[in-house]
CSV table of C-alpha atoms in Angstrom, one decimal:
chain,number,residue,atom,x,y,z
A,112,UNK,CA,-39.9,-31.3,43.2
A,113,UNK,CA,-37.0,-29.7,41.6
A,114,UNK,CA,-33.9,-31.2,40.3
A,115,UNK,CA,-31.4,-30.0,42.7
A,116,UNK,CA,-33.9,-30.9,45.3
A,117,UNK,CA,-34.0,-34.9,44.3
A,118,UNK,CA,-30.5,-34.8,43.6
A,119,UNK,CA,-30.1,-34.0,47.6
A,120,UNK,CA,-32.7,-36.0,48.9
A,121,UNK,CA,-30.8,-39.1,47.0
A,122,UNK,CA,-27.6,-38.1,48.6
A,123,UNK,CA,-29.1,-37.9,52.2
A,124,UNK,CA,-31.2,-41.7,51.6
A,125,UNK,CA,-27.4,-43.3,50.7
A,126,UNK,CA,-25.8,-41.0,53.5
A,127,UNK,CA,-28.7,-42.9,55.8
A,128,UNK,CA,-28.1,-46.0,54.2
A,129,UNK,CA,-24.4,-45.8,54.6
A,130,UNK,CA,-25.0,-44.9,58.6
A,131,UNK,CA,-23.6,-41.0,58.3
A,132,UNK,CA,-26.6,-39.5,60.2
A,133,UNK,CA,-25.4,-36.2,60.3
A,134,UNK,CA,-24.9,-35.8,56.3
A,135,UNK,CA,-28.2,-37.4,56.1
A,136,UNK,CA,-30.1,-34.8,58.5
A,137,UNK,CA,-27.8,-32.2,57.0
A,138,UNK,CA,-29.0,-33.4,53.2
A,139,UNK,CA,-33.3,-33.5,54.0
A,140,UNK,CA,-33.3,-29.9,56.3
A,141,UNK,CA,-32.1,-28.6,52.9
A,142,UNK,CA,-34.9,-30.4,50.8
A,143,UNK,CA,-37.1,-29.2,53.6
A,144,UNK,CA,-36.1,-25.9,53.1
A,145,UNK,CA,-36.2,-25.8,49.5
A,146,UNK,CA,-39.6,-28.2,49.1
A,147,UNK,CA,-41.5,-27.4,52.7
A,148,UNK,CA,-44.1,-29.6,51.8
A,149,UNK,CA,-42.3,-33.1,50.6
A,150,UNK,CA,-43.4,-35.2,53.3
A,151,UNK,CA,-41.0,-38.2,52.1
A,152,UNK,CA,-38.2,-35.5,53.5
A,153,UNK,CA,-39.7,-35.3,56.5
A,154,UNK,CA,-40.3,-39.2,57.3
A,155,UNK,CA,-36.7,-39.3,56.3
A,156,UNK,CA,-35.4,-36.9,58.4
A,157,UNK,CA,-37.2,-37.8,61.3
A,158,UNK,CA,-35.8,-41.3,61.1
A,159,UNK,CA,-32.1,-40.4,60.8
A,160,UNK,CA,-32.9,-38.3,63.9
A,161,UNK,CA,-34.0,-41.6,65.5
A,162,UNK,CA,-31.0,-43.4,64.2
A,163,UNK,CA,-28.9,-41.3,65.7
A,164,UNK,CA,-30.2,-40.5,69.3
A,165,UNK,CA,-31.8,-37.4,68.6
A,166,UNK,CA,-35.4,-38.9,69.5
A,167,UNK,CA,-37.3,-35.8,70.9
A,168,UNK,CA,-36.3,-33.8,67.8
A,169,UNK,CA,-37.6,-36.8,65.6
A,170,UNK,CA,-41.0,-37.0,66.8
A,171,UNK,CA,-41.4,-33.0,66.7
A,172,UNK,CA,-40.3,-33.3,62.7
A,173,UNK,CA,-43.3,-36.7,62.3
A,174,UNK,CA,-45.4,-34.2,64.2
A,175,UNK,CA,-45.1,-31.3,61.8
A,176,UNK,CA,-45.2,-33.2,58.9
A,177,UNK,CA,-48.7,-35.0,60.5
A,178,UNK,CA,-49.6,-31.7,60.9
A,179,UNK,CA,-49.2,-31.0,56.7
A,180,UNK,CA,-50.0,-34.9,56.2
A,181,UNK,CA,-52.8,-35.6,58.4
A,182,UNK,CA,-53.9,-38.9,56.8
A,183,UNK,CA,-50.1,-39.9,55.8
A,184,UNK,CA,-50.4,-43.7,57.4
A,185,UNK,CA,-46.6,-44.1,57.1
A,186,UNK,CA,-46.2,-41.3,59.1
A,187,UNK,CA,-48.3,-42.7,62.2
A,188,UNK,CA,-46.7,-46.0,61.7
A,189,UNK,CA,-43.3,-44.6,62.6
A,190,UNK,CA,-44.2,-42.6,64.8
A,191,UNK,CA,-46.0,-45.4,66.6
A,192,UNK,CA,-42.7,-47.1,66.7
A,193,UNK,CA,-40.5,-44.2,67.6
A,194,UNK,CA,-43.3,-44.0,70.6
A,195,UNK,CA,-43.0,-47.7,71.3
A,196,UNK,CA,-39.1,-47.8,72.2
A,197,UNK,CA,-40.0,-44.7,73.8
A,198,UNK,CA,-42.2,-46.7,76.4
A,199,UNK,CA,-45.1,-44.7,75.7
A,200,UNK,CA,-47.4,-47.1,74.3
A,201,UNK,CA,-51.2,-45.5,74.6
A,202,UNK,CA,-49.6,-42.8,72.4
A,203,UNK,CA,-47.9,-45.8,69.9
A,204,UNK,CA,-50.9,-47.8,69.8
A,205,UNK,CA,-52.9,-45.0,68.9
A,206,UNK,CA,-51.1,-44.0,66.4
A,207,UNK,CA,-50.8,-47.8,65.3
A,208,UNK,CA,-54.4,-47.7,65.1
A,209,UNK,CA,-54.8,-44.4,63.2
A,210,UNK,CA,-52.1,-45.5,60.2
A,211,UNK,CA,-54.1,-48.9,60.1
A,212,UNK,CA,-57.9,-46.6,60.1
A,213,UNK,CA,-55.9,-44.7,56.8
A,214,UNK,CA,-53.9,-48.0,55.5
A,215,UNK,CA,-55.6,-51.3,56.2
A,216,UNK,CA,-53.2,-53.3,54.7
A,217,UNK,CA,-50.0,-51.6,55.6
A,218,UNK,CA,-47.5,-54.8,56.9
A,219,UNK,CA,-45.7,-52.0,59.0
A,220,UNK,CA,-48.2,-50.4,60.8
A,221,UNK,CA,-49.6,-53.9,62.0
A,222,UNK,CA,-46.1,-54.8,62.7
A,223,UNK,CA,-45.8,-51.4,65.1
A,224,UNK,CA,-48.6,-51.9,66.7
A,225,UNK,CA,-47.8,-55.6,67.6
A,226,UNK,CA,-45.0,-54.5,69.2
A,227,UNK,CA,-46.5,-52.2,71.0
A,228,UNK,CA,-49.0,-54.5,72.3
A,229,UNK,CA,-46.5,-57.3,73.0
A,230,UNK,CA,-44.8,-54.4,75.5
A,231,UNK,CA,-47.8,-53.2,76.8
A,232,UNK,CA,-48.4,-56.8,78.2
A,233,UNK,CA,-51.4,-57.1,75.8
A,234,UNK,CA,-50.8,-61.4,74.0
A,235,UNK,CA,-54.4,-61.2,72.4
A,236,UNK,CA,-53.9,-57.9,70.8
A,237,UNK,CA,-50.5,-58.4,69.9
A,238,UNK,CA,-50.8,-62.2,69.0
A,239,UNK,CA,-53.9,-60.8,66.3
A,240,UNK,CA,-52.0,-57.8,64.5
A,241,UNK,CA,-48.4,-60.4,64.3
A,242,UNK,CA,-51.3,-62.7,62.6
A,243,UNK,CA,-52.7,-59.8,60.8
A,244,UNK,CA,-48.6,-58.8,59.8
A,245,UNK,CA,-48.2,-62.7,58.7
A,246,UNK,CA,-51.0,-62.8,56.4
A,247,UNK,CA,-50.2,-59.6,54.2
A,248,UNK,CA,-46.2,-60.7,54.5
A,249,UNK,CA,-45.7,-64.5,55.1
A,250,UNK,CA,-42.5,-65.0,53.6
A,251,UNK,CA,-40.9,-62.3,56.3
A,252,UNK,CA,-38.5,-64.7,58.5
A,253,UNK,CA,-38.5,-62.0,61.3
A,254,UNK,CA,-42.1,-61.4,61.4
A,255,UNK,CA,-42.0,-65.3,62.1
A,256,UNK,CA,-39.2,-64.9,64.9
A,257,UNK,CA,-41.1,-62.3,66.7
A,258,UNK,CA,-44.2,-64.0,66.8
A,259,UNK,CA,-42.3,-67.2,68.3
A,260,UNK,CA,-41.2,-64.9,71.2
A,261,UNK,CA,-44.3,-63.5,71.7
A,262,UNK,CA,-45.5,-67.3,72.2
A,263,UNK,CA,-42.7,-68.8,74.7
A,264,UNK,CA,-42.5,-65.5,76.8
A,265,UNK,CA,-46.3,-66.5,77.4
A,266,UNK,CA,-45.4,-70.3,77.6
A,267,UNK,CA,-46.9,-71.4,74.5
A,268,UNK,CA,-44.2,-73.2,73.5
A,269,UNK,CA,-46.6,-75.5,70.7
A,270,UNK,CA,-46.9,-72.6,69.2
A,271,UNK,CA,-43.6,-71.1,69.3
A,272,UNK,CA,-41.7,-73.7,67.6
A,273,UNK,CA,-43.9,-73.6,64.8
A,274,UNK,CA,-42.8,-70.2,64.3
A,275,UNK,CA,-38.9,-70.5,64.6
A,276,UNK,CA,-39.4,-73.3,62.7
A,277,UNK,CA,-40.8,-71.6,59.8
A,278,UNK,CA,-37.9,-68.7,60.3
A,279,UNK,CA,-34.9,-71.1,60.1
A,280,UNK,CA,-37.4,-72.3,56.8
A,281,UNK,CA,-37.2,-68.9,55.3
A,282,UNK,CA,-34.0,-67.7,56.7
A,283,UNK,CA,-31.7,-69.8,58.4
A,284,UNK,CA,-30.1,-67.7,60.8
A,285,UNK,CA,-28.0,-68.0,64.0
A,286,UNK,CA,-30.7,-65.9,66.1
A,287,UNK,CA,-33.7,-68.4,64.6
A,288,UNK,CA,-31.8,-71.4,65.4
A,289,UNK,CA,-30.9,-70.3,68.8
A,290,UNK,CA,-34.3,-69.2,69.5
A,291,UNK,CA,-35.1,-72.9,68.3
A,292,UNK,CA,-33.0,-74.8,70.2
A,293,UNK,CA,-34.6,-72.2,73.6
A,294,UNK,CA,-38.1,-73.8,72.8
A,295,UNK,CA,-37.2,-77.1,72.1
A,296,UNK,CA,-35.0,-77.1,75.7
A,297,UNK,CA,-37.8,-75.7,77.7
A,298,UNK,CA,-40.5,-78.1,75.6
A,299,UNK,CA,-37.6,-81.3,77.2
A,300,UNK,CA,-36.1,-82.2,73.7
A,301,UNK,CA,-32.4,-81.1,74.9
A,302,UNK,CA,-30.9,-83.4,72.3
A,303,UNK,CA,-32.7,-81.2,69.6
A,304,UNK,CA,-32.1,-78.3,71.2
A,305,UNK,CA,-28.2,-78.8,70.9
A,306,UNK,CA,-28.0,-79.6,67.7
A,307,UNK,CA,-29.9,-75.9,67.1
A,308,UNK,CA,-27.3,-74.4,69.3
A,309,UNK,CA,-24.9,-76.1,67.8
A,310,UNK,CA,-25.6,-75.3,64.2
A,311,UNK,CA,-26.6,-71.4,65.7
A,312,UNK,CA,-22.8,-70.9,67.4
A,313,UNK,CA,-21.6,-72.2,64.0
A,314,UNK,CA,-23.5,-69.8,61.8
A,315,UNK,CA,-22.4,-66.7,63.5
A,316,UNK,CA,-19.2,-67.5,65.9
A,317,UNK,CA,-19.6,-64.1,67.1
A,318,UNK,CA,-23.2,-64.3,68.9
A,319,UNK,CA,-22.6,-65.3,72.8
A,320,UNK,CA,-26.2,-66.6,73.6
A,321,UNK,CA,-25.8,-70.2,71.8
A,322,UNK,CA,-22.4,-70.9,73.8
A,323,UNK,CA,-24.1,-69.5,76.7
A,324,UNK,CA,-27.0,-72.2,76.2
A,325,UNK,CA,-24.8,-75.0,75.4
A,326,UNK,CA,-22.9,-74.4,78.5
A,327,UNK,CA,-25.6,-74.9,80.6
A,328,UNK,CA,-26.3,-78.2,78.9
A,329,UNK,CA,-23.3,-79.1,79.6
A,330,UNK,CA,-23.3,-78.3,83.3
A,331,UNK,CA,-25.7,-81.3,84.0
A,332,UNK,CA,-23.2,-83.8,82.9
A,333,UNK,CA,-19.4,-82.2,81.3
A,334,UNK,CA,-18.4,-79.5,84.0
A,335,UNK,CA,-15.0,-79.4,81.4
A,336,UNK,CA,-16.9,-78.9,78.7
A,337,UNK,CA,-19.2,-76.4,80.6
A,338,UNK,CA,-16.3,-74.5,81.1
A,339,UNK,CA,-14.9,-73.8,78.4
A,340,UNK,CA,-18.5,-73.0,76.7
A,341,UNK,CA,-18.6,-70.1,79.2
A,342,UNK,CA,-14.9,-69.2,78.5
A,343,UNK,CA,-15.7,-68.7,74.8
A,344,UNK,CA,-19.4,-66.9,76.0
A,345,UNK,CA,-17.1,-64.4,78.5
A,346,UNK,CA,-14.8,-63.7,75.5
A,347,UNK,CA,-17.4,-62.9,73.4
A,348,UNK,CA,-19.5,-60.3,76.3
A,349,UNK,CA,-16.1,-59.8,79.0
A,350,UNK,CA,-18.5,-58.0,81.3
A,351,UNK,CA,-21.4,-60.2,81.5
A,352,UNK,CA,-21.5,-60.8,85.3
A,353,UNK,CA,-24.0,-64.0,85.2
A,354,UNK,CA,-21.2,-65.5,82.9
A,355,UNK,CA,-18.4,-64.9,86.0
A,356,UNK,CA,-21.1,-66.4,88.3
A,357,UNK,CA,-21.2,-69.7,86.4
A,358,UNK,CA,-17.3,-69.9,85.8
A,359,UNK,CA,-16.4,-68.6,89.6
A,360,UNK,CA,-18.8,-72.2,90.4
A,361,UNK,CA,-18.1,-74.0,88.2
A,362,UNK,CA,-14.1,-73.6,89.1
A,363,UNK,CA,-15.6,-74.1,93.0
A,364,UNK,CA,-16.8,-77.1,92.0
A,365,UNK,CA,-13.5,-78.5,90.6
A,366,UNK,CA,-11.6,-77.4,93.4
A,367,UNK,CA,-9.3,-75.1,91.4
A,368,UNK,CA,-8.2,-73.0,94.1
A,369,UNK,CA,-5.6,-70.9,92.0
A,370,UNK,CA,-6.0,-67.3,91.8
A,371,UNK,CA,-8.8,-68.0,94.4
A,372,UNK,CA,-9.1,-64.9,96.7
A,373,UNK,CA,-8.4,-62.6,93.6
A,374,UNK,CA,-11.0,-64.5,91.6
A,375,UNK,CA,-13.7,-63.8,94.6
A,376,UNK,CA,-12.7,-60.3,95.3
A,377,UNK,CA,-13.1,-59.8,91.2
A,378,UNK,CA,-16.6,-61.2,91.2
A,379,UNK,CA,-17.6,-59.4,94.6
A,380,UNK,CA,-16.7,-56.1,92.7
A,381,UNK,CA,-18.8,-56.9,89.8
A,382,UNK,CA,-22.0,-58.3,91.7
A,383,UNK,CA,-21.8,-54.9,93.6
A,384,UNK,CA,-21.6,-52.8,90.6
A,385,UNK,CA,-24.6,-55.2,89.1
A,386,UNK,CA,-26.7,-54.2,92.2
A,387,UNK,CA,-26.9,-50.2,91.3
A,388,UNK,CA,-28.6,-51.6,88.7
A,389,UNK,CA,-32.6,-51.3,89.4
A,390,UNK,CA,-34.0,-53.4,86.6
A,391,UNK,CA,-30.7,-55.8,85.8
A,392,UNK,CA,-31.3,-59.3,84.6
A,393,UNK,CA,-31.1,-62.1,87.6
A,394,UNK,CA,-28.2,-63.8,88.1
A,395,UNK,CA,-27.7,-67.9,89.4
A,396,UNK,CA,-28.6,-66.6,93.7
A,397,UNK,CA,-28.1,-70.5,94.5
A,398,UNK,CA,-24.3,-70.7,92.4
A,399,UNK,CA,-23.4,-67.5,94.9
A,400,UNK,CA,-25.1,-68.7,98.1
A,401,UNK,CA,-22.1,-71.4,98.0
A,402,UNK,CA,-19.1,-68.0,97.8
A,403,UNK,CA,-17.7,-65.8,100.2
A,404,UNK,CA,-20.2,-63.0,99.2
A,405,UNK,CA,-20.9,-60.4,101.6
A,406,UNK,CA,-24.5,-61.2,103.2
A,407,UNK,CA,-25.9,-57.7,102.7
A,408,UNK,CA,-25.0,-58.0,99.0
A,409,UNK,CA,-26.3,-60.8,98.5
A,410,UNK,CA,-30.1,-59.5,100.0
A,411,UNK,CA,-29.8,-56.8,97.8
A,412,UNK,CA,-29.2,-59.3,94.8
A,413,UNK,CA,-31.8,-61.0,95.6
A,414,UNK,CA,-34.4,-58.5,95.8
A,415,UNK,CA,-33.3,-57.0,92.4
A,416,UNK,CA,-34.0,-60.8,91.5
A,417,UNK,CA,-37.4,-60.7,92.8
A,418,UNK,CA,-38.5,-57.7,91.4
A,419,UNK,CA,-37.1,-58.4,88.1
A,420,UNK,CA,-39.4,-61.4,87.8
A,421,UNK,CA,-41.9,-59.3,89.9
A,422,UNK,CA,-41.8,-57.2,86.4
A,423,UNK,CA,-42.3,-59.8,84.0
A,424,UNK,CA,-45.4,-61.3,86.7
A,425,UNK,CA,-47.3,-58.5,85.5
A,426,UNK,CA,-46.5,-58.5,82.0
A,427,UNK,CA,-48.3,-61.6,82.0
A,428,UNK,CA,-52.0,-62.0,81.0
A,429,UNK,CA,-54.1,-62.8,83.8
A,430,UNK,CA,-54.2,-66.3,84.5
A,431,UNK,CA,-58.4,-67.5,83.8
A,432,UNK,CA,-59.1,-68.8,86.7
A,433,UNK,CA,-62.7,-70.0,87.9
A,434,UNK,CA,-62.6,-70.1,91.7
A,435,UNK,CA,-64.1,-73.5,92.8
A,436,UNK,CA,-67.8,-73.7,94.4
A,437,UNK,CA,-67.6,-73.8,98.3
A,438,UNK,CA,-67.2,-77.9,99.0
A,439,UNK,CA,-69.9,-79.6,100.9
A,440,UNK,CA,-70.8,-79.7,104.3
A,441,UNK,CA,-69.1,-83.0,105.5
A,442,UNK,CA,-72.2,-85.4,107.4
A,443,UNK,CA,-70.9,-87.9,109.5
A,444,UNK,CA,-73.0,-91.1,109.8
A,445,UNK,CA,-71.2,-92.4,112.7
A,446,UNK,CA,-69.1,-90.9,115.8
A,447,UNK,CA,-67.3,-93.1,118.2
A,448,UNK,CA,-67.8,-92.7,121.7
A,449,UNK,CA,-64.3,-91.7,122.5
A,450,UNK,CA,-64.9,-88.9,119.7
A,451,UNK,CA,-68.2,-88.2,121.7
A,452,UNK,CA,-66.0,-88.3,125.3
A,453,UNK,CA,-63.4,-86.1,123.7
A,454,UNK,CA,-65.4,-83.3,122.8
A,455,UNK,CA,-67.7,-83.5,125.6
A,456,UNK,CA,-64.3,-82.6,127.5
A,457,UNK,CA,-63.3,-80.0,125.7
């Protein structure tokens, strides 16, 4: 590699670095063209083309440099997660698997293809290669994180706050705690789970999810203090609909009849937008049955409802279920004679 060549190849890795994508593409397609086989240029380029949108473009650049690298296990690993946010996750898991035939002990390529397994709806898979991640990197906090997701989406929650617990004991961050304090609620330890929210809103102000979680704490007992959580969560994400569901209640509730019709008409426009939305998260059905929402709206609401959790049904693992031997043939010893009159007139 020549001089001017690594010169340019620095410039492009700090362009990258420094998030200008189109210096960065600009600085490796003249390595490229100077030094046609320096496969780092290639793995470099084809992630700013990720980075910035230009995703069909990026996997042509990891498949021509495959095609001078065969056996580069760096290579498949990004390309398996270039394929993985792609939603194409034979071809990500396959090449998951390939980096890991070239590079047992690469901590990315068993971190792709986790990921890819955890999407494909695969937990045993997935749940070995995040274990297979953790035992070449154990300090990683996010590693740690994922894992705990991986866990609660398929309701073990034992298992899952180990996890978070070990994040916030690498890496105490807002998204760790707040994960935390989501495990600990659904395990029943809402006290806990607070105090994780808590310290979670305090660590980054910014991120809505914690209020959003302490506000519906607070809806079982402080509708004030409910409020204003979902005030701060709506300032925070202004077009979050579920969060003008919970205040449009919530104000219901307290009677506040001010700005009333607007207030309805506002949320009406919103849920309607919300419902040209195929796959759109749920929002609180029973919190709307209770407002002047137009009935055939709220069918529509609800069927996006059911097929969003429809969608996460059969991303589940299948449930091991033994059916149960045919019971016994019932003998009765005795039958009274009104049993015996009663059938005998039938």
């Amino acid at each position: 590699m020549t001089a001017s060549s690594k010169t340019i190849f620095e410039q492009g890795r700090t362009a990258r670095r420094q998030g200008d994508h189109a210096e960065a593409i600009r600085c490796f397609r003249q390595v490229i063209a100077q030094q046609p086989g320096f496969i780092s240029a290639y793995n470099n380029l084809a992630n700013a083309l990720q980075q910035s949108g230009a995703v069909d473009e990026a996997r042509a650049v990891y498949q021509k440099a495959l095609a001078i690298a065969p056996e580069h296990a760096v290579l498949h690993a990004n390309l398996a997660a270039l394929e993985q946010l792609e939603g194409r996750l034979d071809a990500a898991i396959a090449h998951g698997h390939r980096a890991l035939v070239l590079r047992p002990d690469l901590p990315l390529a068993h971190h792709n293809l986790a990921k890819a397994y955890a999407e494909h709806g695969e937990f045993i898979f997935a749940e070995h290669a995040y274990r297979n991640t953790l035992n070449l990197a154990p300090e990683d906090a996010a590693l740690h994180l994922e894992l705990g997701q991986l866990y609660q989406r398929y309701g073990e929650i034992a298992k899952a706050l180990d996890c978070y617990r070990a994040s916030v004991r690498l890496k105490p961050t807002a998204t760790a705690y707040n994960a935390l304090g989501a495990a600990l609620q659904e395990a029943g330890t809402t006290e806990l789970a607070e105090r994780c929210y808590q310290r979670a809103r305090r660590l980054d102000p910014e991120f809505s999810q914690p209020w959003y979680n302490l506000a519906q704490l607070a809806e079982r007992h402080n509708l004030n203090q409910a409020l204003a959580y979902y005030q701060q969560a709506l300032a925070l994400m202004p077009d979050d609909v579920k969060l003008h569901c919970h205040i449009a209640a919530i104000k219901n509730l307290q009677a506040d009849w001010a700005g009333y019709s607007e207030r309805m008409a506002e949320l009406t426009a919103r849920l309607s937008a919300q419902a040209e939305h195929a796959e759109a998260a749920p929002l609180p059905l029973m919190s709307l049955l209770a407002m002047p929402i137009p009935p055939a709206l709220l069918l529509r609401l609800a069927r996006q409802h059911a097929a969003y959790f429809t969608r996460l049904a059969r991303a589940l693992p299948p449930c091991p279920h033994t059916p149960a031997p045919p019971a016994p043939r019932l003998n009765i010893g005795y039958v009274s004679p009104s049993l015996k009159i009663l059938e005998t007139e039938r």
